[in-house]
PDB file of C-alpha atoms in Angstrom:
ATOM      1  CA  MET A   1    -118.373  18.808 -27.587  1.00  0.00           C
ATOM      2  CA  VAL A   2    -115.586  20.414 -25.604  1.00  0.00           C
ATOM      3  CA  GLY A   3    -114.137  23.942 -26.620  1.00  0.00           C
ATOM      4  CA  PRO A   4    -110.392  24.699 -27.740  1.00  0.00           C
ATOM      5  CA  SER A   5    -108.056  23.894 -24.830  1.00  0.00           C
ATOM      6  CA  GLY A   6    -105.051  25.765 -26.253  1.00  0.00           C
ATOM      7  CA  PRO A   7    -103.349  28.057 -28.659  1.00  0.00           C
ATOM      8  CA  ALA A   8    -103.128  25.369 -31.447  1.00  0.00           C
ATOM      9  CA  GLU A   9    -106.842  24.487 -30.908  1.00  0.00           C
ATOM     10  CA  TRP A  10    -108.020  28.238 -30.710  1.00  0.00           C
ATOM     11  CA  VAL A  11    -106.399  29.184 -34.110  1.00  0.00           C
ATOM     12  CA  ALA A  12    -107.762  25.721 -35.641  1.00  0.00           C
ATOM     13  CA  ALA A  13    -111.425  27.028 -34.643  1.00  0.00           C
ATOM     14  CA  ALA A  14    -110.697  30.615 -35.509  1.00  0.00           C
ATOM     15  CA  GLU A  15    -109.565  29.144 -39.238  1.00  0.00           C
ATOM     16  CA  GLY A  16    -112.880  26.929 -39.196  1.00  0.00           C
ATOM     17  CA  GLU A  17    -115.060  29.743 -38.945  1.00  0.00           C
ATOM     18  CA  LEU A  18    -113.215  31.713 -41.341  1.00  0.00           C
ATOM     19  CA  PHE A  19    -113.468  29.056 -43.820  1.00  0.00           C
ATOM     20  CA  LYS A  20    -117.029  28.811 -43.159  1.00  0.00           C
ATOM     21  CA  ALA A  21    -117.463  32.550 -43.959  1.00  0.00           C
ATOM     22  CA  LEU A  22    -115.822  32.117 -47.120  1.00  0.00           C
ATOM     23  CA  ALA A  23    -117.817  28.944 -47.965  1.00  0.00           C
ATOM     24  CA  HIS A  24    -121.190  30.219 -49.071  1.00  0.00           C
ATOM     25  CA  PRO A  25    -121.160  31.626 -52.841  1.00  0.00           C
ATOM     26  CA  ALA A  26    -123.199  34.734 -52.015  1.00  0.00           C
ATOM     27  CA  ARG A  27    -120.182  35.785 -49.713  1.00  0.00           C
ATOM     28  CA  VAL A  28    -117.714  35.031 -52.006  1.00  0.00           C
ATOM     29  CA  ARG A  29    -119.775  37.041 -54.917  1.00  0.00           C
ATOM     30  CA  ILE A  30    -120.126  40.152 -51.940  1.00  0.00           C
ATOM     31  CA  LEU A  31    -116.399  39.879 -51.674  1.00  0.00           C
ATOM     32  CA  ALA A  32    -115.628  40.158 -55.262  1.00  0.00           C
ATOM     33  CA  VAL A  33    -117.719  43.180 -55.436  1.00  0.00           C
ATOM     34  CA  LEU A  34    -115.854  44.758 -52.652  1.00  0.00           C
ATOM     35  CA  ALA A  35    -112.631  43.786 -53.785  1.00  0.00           C
ATOM     36  CA  THR A  36    -113.081  46.626 -56.384  1.00  0.00           C
ATOM     37  CA  GLY A  37    -113.796  49.243 -53.388  1.00  0.00           C
ATOM     38  CA  PRO A  38    -116.768  50.160 -51.293  1.00  0.00           C
ATOM     39  CA  ALA A  39    -119.987  49.821 -51.979  1.00  0.00           C
ATOM     40  CA  SER A  40    -123.767  50.703 -50.833  1.00  0.00           C
ATOM     41  CA  VAL A  41    -126.143  48.120 -50.014  1.00  0.00           C
ATOM     42  CA  ALA A  42    -127.919  49.067 -53.108  1.00  0.00           C
ATOM     43  CA  ASP A  43    -124.934  48.613 -55.169  1.00  0.00           C
ATOM     44  CA  LEU A  44    -124.072  45.257 -53.769  1.00  0.00           C
ATOM     45  CA  CYS A  45    -127.894  44.249 -54.066  1.00  0.00           C
ATOM     46  CA  SER A  46    -127.609  45.068 -57.825  1.00  0.00           C
ATOM     47  CA  ALA A  47    -124.202  43.635 -58.480  1.00  0.00           C
ATOM     48  CA  THR A  48    -124.817  40.349 -56.312  1.00  0.00           C
ATOM     49  CA  GLY A  49    -128.570  39.752 -57.445  1.00  0.00           C
ATOM     50  CA  LEU A  50    -129.303  39.537 -53.780  1.00  0.00           C
ATOM     51  CA  LYS A  51    -132.353  40.770 -51.911  1.00  0.00           C
ATOM     52  CA  PRO A  52    -131.735  43.157 -49.374  1.00  0.00           C
ATOM     53  CA  SER A  53    -132.963  40.903 -46.474  1.00  0.00           C
ATOM     54  CA  HIS A  54    -130.369  38.242 -47.954  1.00  0.00           C
ATOM     55  CA  LEU A  55    -127.555  40.623 -48.214  1.00  0.00           C
ATOM     56  CA  ALA A  56    -127.957  41.797 -44.857  1.00  0.00           C
ATOM     57  CA  GLY A  57    -127.569  38.131 -43.308  1.00  0.00           C
ATOM     58  CA  GLN A  58    -124.471  37.339 -45.477  1.00  0.00           C
ATOM     59  CA  LEU A  59    -122.724  40.949 -44.648  1.00  0.00           C
ATOM     60  CA  ALA A  60    -123.560  40.025 -41.080  1.00  0.00           C
ATOM     61  CA  GLN A  61    -121.612  36.544 -41.229  1.00  0.00           C
ATOM     62  CA  LEU A  62    -118.830  38.466 -42.958  1.00  0.00           C
ATOM     63  CA  ARG A  63    -118.478  41.252 -40.530  1.00  0.00           C
ATOM     64  CA  ALA A  64    -118.711  38.588 -37.700  1.00  0.00           C
ATOM     65  CA  GLN A  65    -114.966  37.444 -39.138  1.00  0.00           C
ATOM     66  CA  HIS A  66    -113.740  40.811 -39.732  1.00  0.00           C
ATOM     67  CA  LEU A  67    -114.044  40.712 -43.660  1.00  0.00           C
ATOM     68  CA  VAL A  68    -116.321  43.626 -44.311  1.00  0.00           C
ATOM     69  CA  THR A  69    -116.652  46.925 -42.283  1.00  0.00           C
ATOM     70  CA  GLY A  70    -119.440  49.337 -42.634  1.00  0.00           C
ATOM     71  CA  ARG A  71    -119.891  53.066 -42.339  1.00  0.00           C
ATOM     72  CA  ARG A  72    -122.700  55.187 -42.078  1.00  0.00           C
ATOM     73  CA  SER A  73    -122.629  58.469 -44.027  1.00  0.00           C
ATOM     74  CA  GLY A  74    -125.304  61.041 -44.235  1.00  0.00           C
ATOM     75  CA  GLY A  75    -128.565  58.858 -44.828  1.00  0.00           C
ATOM     76  CA  GLY A  76    -126.775  55.770 -46.011  1.00  0.00           C
ATOM     77  CA  CYS A  77    -124.185  52.983 -45.340  1.00  0.00           C
ATOM     78  CA  SER A  78    -121.122  51.875 -47.597  1.00  0.00           C
ATOM     79  CA  THR A  79    -119.621  48.382 -46.927  1.00  0.00           C
ATOM     80  CA  GLY A  80    -116.072  48.141 -47.749  1.00  0.00           C
ATOM     81  CA  CYS A  81    -113.057  45.340 -47.372  1.00  0.00           C
ATOM     82  CA  PRO A  82    -110.520  46.356 -44.497  1.00  0.00           C
ATOM     83  CA  PHE A  83    -107.419  44.528 -46.068  1.00  0.00           C
ATOM     84  CA  PRO A  84    -105.942  46.387 -49.010  1.00  0.00           C
ATOM     85  CA  ARG A  85    -104.034  42.886 -50.338  1.00  0.00           C
ATOM     86  CA  VAL A  86    -107.866  41.520 -50.836  1.00  0.00           C
ATOM     87  CA  GLN A  87    -108.558  44.649 -52.693  1.00  0.00           C
ATOM     88  CA  THR A  88    -105.436  44.217 -54.799  1.00  0.00           C
ATOM     89  CA  SER A  89    -104.939  40.866 -55.272  1.00  0.00           C
ATOM     90  CA  SER A  90    -108.243  39.031 -55.517  1.00  0.00           C
ATOM     91  CA  PRO A  91    -108.219  35.841 -57.453  1.00  0.00           C
ATOM     92  CA  LEU A  92    -112.110  36.445 -58.208  1.00  0.00           C
ATOM     93  CA  PRO A  93    -112.854  37.740 -61.833  1.00  0.00           C
ATOM     94  CA  SER A  94    -113.508  41.259 -61.979  1.00  0.00           C
ATOM     95  CA  ARG A  95    -117.214  42.579 -62.215  1.00  0.00           C
ATOM     96  CA  SER A  96    -116.526  45.591 -64.230  1.00  0.00           C
TER      97      SER A  96
END
């Protein structure tokens, strides 16, 4: 298969990758949790029911599409969503 050849094809390819990142139920659950604010890996595991190794893989997919960011602080790591609009207007149900 030949890669994208022009701007429209590049945009379509990037959008396709974004939609693939959003197509997995675990990644949608992660984003639902992060829509309320940053969370630690332990918090994400607890809120989503994912094992740490599975969570790490899903976060890697979301990071690759720049949908989440990670920040190390002290001995831990906090993950957040860099888009305020996603945090405030998420159509996902609240997990409170």
